[in-house]
C-alpha atoms as an extended CHARMM CRD file, in Angstrom:
* protein
*
       107  EXT
         1         1  MET       CA              0.0000000000        0.0000000000        0.0000000000  PROA      1               0.0000000000
         2         2  TYR       CA              1.2390000000        3.4720000000       -0.8770000000  PROA      2               0.0000000000
         3         3  ALA       CA              1.1790000000        6.4210000000        1.5190000000  PROA      3               0.0000000000
         4         4  VAL       CA             -0.9770000000        9.3280000000        0.3560000000  PROA      4               0.0000000000
         5         5  ARG       CA              0.2310000000       12.9210000000        0.6190000000  PROA      5               0.0000000000
         6         6  ILE       CA             -2.2500000000       15.6950000000       -0.0120000000  PROA      6               0.0000000000
         7         7  LYS       CA             -1.1790000000       19.0570000000       -1.4120000000  PROA      7               0.0000000000
         8         8  THR       CA             -2.9400000000       22.2130000000       -0.2030000000  PROA      8               0.0000000000
         9         9  HSD       CA             -4.4920000000       22.8750000000       -3.6190000000  PROA      9               0.0000000000
        10        10  PHE       CA             -6.0670000000       19.3860000000       -3.6630000000  PROA      10              0.0000000000
        11        11  LYS       CA             -7.4800000000       19.9060000000       -0.1790000000  PROA      11              0.0000000000
        12        12  ARG       CA             -9.0230000000       23.2740000000       -1.1160000000  PROA      12              0.0000000000
        13        13  SER       CA            -10.5020000000       21.8950000000       -4.3310000000  PROA      13              0.0000000000
        14        14  LEU       CA            -11.9310000000       18.8950000000       -2.4920000000  PROA      14              0.0000000000
        15        15  GLU       CA            -13.5670000000       21.1110000000        0.1320000000  PROA      15              0.0000000000
        16        16  LYS       CA            -15.0500000000       23.3750000000       -2.5470000000  PROA      16              0.0000000000
        17        17  LEU       CA            -16.4080000000       20.4910000000       -4.6450000000  PROA      17              0.0000000000
        18        18  THR       CA            -17.8540000000       18.4970000000       -1.7710000000  PROA      18              0.0000000000
        19        19  LYS       CA            -19.2010000000       21.2960000000        0.3900000000  PROA      19              0.0000000000
        20        20  ARG       CA            -22.7760000000       20.2780000000       -0.4000000000  PROA      20              0.0000000000
        21        21  ASP       CA            -22.1850000000       16.8690000000       -1.9740000000  PROA      21              0.0000000000
        22        22  GLU       CA            -21.4140000000       14.1050000000        0.5130000000  PROA      22              0.0000000000
        23        23  ALA       CA            -21.8450000000       11.4120000000       -2.1580000000  PROA      23              0.0000000000
        24        24  LEU       CA            -19.0960000000       12.9760000000       -4.3050000000  PROA      24              0.0000000000
        25        25  LYS       CA            -16.8260000000       13.2160000000       -1.2700000000  PROA      25              0.0000000000
        26        26  ASN       CA            -17.3330000000        9.4950000000       -0.6050000000  PROA      26              0.0000000000
        27        27  ARG       CA            -16.5960000000        8.6410000000       -4.2570000000  PROA      27              0.0000000000
        28        28  ILE       CA            -13.3810000000       10.6870000000       -4.2090000000  PROA      28              0.0000000000
        29        29  GLU       CA            -12.2600000000        9.1230000000       -0.9180000000  PROA      29              0.0000000000
        30        30  SER       CA            -12.9720000000        5.6700000000       -2.3360000000  PROA      30              0.0000000000
        31        31  LYS       CA            -10.9060000000        6.4290000000       -5.4470000000  PROA      31              0.0000000000
        32        32  VAL       CA             -8.0140000000        7.6700000000       -3.2830000000  PROA      32              0.0000000000
        33        33  ARG       CA             -8.1130000000        4.3550000000       -1.3750000000  PROA      33              0.0000000000
        34        34  ASP       CA             -8.0520000000        2.4800000000       -4.7070000000  PROA      34              0.0000000000
        35        35  LEU       CA             -5.0800000000        4.5910000000       -5.8240000000  PROA      35              0.0000000000
        36        36  SER       CA             -3.1780000000        3.8050000000       -2.6320000000  PROA      36              0.0000000000
        37        37  ARG       CA             -3.5970000000        0.0750000000       -3.3070000000  PROA      37              0.0000000000
        38        38  ALA       CA             -2.7830000000        0.0260000000       -7.0330000000  PROA      38              0.0000000000
        39        39  PRO       CA             -1.6350000000        3.4280000000       -8.3030000000  PROA      39              0.0000000000
        40        40  TYR       CA             -0.3460000000        2.2790000000      -11.6890000000  PROA      40              0.0000000000
        41        41  SER       CA             -3.4480000000        0.3560000000      -12.7340000000  PROA      41              0.0000000000
        42        42  GLU       CA             -5.8460000000        2.9660000000      -11.3270000000  PROA      42              0.0000000000
        43        43  SER       CA             -4.3260000000        5.8920000000      -13.2480000000  PROA      43              0.0000000000
        44        44  LYS       CA             -2.9140000000        6.8900000000      -16.6060000000  PROA      44              0.0000000000
        45        45  THR       CA              0.1380000000        8.9810000000      -17.4300000000  PROA      45              0.0000000000
        46        46  LEU       CA             -0.2590000000       12.5450000000      -18.6300000000  PROA      46              0.0000000000
        47        47  THR       CA              1.8130000000       14.5020000000      -21.1420000000  PROA      47              0.0000000000
        48        48  ALA       CA              2.6350000000       18.0630000000      -22.1990000000  PROA      48              0.0000000000
        49        49  GLY       CA              2.0880000000       20.5530000000      -19.3630000000  PROA      49              0.0000000000
        50        50  LEU       CA              1.2100000000       17.7670000000      -16.9300000000  PROA      50              0.0000000000
        51        51  LYS       CA              4.1400000000       15.4770000000      -17.7440000000  PROA      51              0.0000000000
        52        52  GLY       CA              5.2410000000       13.5740000000      -14.6500000000  PROA      52              0.0000000000
        53        53  LYS       CA              1.7140000000       13.4090000000      -13.3170000000  PROA      53              0.0000000000
        54        54  ARG       CA             -1.1270000000       10.9140000000      -13.6460000000  PROA      54              0.0000000000
        55        55  SER       CA             -4.8880000000       11.1490000000      -13.8670000000  PROA      55              0.0000000000
        56        56  THR       CA             -7.6570000000        8.9420000000      -12.5510000000  PROA      56              0.0000000000
        57        57  TYR       CA            -11.3900000000        9.0650000000      -13.0980000000  PROA      57              0.0000000000
        58        58  VAL       CA            -13.9720000000        9.7490000000      -10.4150000000  PROA      58              0.0000000000
        59        59  GLY       CA            -17.0950000000        8.9610000000      -12.3540000000  PROA      59              0.0000000000
        60        60  ARG       CA            -17.4090000000       10.5530000000      -15.7820000000  PROA      60              0.0000000000
        61        61  GLU       CA            -17.1360000000       14.1610000000      -14.7230000000  PROA      61              0.0000000000
        62        62  TYR       CA            -14.2780000000       14.4370000000      -12.2060000000  PROA      62              0.0000000000
        63        63  ARG       CA            -10.5410000000       13.7400000000      -12.3010000000  PROA      63              0.0000000000
        64        64  ILE       CA             -7.7990000000       13.4550000000       -9.7020000000  PROA      64              0.0000000000
        65        65  ILE       CA             -4.2900000000       14.5540000000      -10.6960000000  PROA      65              0.0000000000
        66        66  CYS       CA             -1.5400000000       12.7370000000       -8.8060000000  PROA      66              0.0000000000
        67        67  SER       CA              2.0480000000       11.5770000000       -9.0470000000  PROA      67              0.0000000000
        68        68  ILE       CA              3.8000000000        8.4490000000       -7.8190000000  PROA      68              0.0000000000
        69        69  CYS       CA              7.1120000000        9.2050000000       -6.1220000000  PROA      69              0.0000000000
        70        70  GLU       CA              8.9670000000        6.0610000000       -7.2410000000  PROA      70              0.0000000000
        71        71  GLU       CA              7.9520000000        6.6930000000      -10.8660000000  PROA      71              0.0000000000
        72        72  CYS       CA              8.9310000000       10.3520000000      -10.5750000000  PROA      72              0.0000000000
        73        73  ARG       CA             12.4320000000        9.3920000000       -9.4380000000  PROA      73              0.0000000000
        74        74  GLN       CA             12.8990000000        6.5190000000      -11.9060000000  PROA      74              0.0000000000
        75        75  MET       CA             11.7010000000        8.4890000000      -14.9340000000  PROA      75              0.0000000000
        76        76  GLY       CA             13.4470000000       11.7410000000      -14.0210000000  PROA      76              0.0000000000
        77        77  TYR       CA             10.2350000000       13.7270000000      -13.5130000000  PROA      77              0.0000000000
        78        78  LYS       CA             11.5760000000       15.6740000000      -10.5230000000  PROA      78              0.0000000000
        79        79  ARG       CA             12.0400000000       18.7700000000      -12.6760000000  PROA      79              0.0000000000
        80        80  PHE       CA              8.3550000000       18.6610000000      -13.6770000000  PROA      80              0.0000000000
        81        81  ASN       CA              6.8130000000       17.9640000000      -10.2750000000  PROA      81              0.0000000000
        82        82  ARG       CA              9.1900000000       20.1150000000       -8.2070000000  PROA      82              0.0000000000
        83        83  CYS       CA              8.3610000000       18.7010000000       -4.7970000000  PROA      83              0.0000000000
        84        84  PRO       CA             10.3000000000       20.7820000000       -2.2560000000  PROA      84              0.0000000000
        85        85  ASP       CA             10.4430000000       17.8780000000        0.2010000000  PROA      85              0.0000000000
        86        86  CYS       CA             11.1750000000       15.1850000000       -2.4090000000  PROA      86              0.0000000000
        87        87  GLU       CA             14.1400000000       13.6410000000       -0.6040000000  PROA      87              0.0000000000
        88        88  GLU       CA             12.0880000000       13.1630000000        2.5770000000  PROA      88              0.0000000000
        89        89  ILE       CA              9.1680000000       11.3810000000        0.8750000000  PROA      89              0.0000000000
        90        90  PRO       CA              9.3650000000        7.5680000000        0.5920000000  PROA      90              0.0000000000
        91        91  ASP       CA              9.2170000000        5.9540000000       -2.8640000000  PROA      91              0.0000000000
        92        92  LYS       CA              5.9410000000        4.2160000000       -2.0030000000  PROA      92              0.0000000000
        93        93  SER       CA              4.0420000000        7.5080000000       -1.8240000000  PROA      93              0.0000000000
        94        94  ILE       CA              1.4060000000        9.1610000000       -3.9710000000  PROA      94              0.0000000000
        95        95  ILE       CA              1.0140000000       12.9200000000       -4.0890000000  PROA      95              0.0000000000
        96        96  LEU       CA             -2.4640000000       14.2870000000       -4.7690000000  PROA      96              0.0000000000
        97        97  TRP       CA             -2.1570000000       17.5750000000       -6.6610000000  PROA      97              0.0000000000
        98        98  ASP       CA             -5.6840000000       18.4620000000       -7.7810000000  PROA      98              0.0000000000
        99        99  VAL       CA             -9.2710000000       17.2790000000       -8.1020000000  PROA      99              0.0000000000
       100       100  ASP       CA            -11.9130000000       18.9800000000      -10.2160000000  PROA      100             0.0000000000
       101       101  LYS       CA            -14.2170000000       18.6490000000      -13.1840000000  PROA      101             0.0000000000
       102       102  ARG       CA            -12.5780000000       17.1710000000      -16.2500000000  PROA      102             0.0000000000
       103       103  GLU       CA            -12.7190000000       20.3700000000      -18.3120000000  PROA      103             0.0000000000
       104       104  ILE       CA            -11.0870000000       22.4030000000      -15.5230000000  PROA      104             0.0000000000
       105       105  VAL       CA             -8.4720000000       20.0910000000      -14.0100000000  PROA      105             0.0000000000
       106       106  TYR       CA             -6.3700000000       19.7510000000      -17.1810000000  PROA      106             0.0000000000
       107       107  GLU       CA             -5.9340000000       23.5150000000      -17.6710000000  PROA      107             0.0000000000
């Protein structure tokens, strides 16, 4: 199982999206649990401006943007993700960067 680290932006977005939608909050939390168990099979790699990150679906409308620390180090994505505390984070960690509607999260 991978440890999950939540960035401030993800936390703010989650609070905003789920303020009045408990069902969505439960779906997102469930997807995060799935990611922590099998991050590679539960997500797909991104390119261009989001190179070094991955995306996973939460239903049809929402996406979570994350990165896997061991992949980031192996593939040389440190320069894209720029984690200030990279050296302190274990390889078996997932960083949650953002969650939002599909048309917004990829901007």
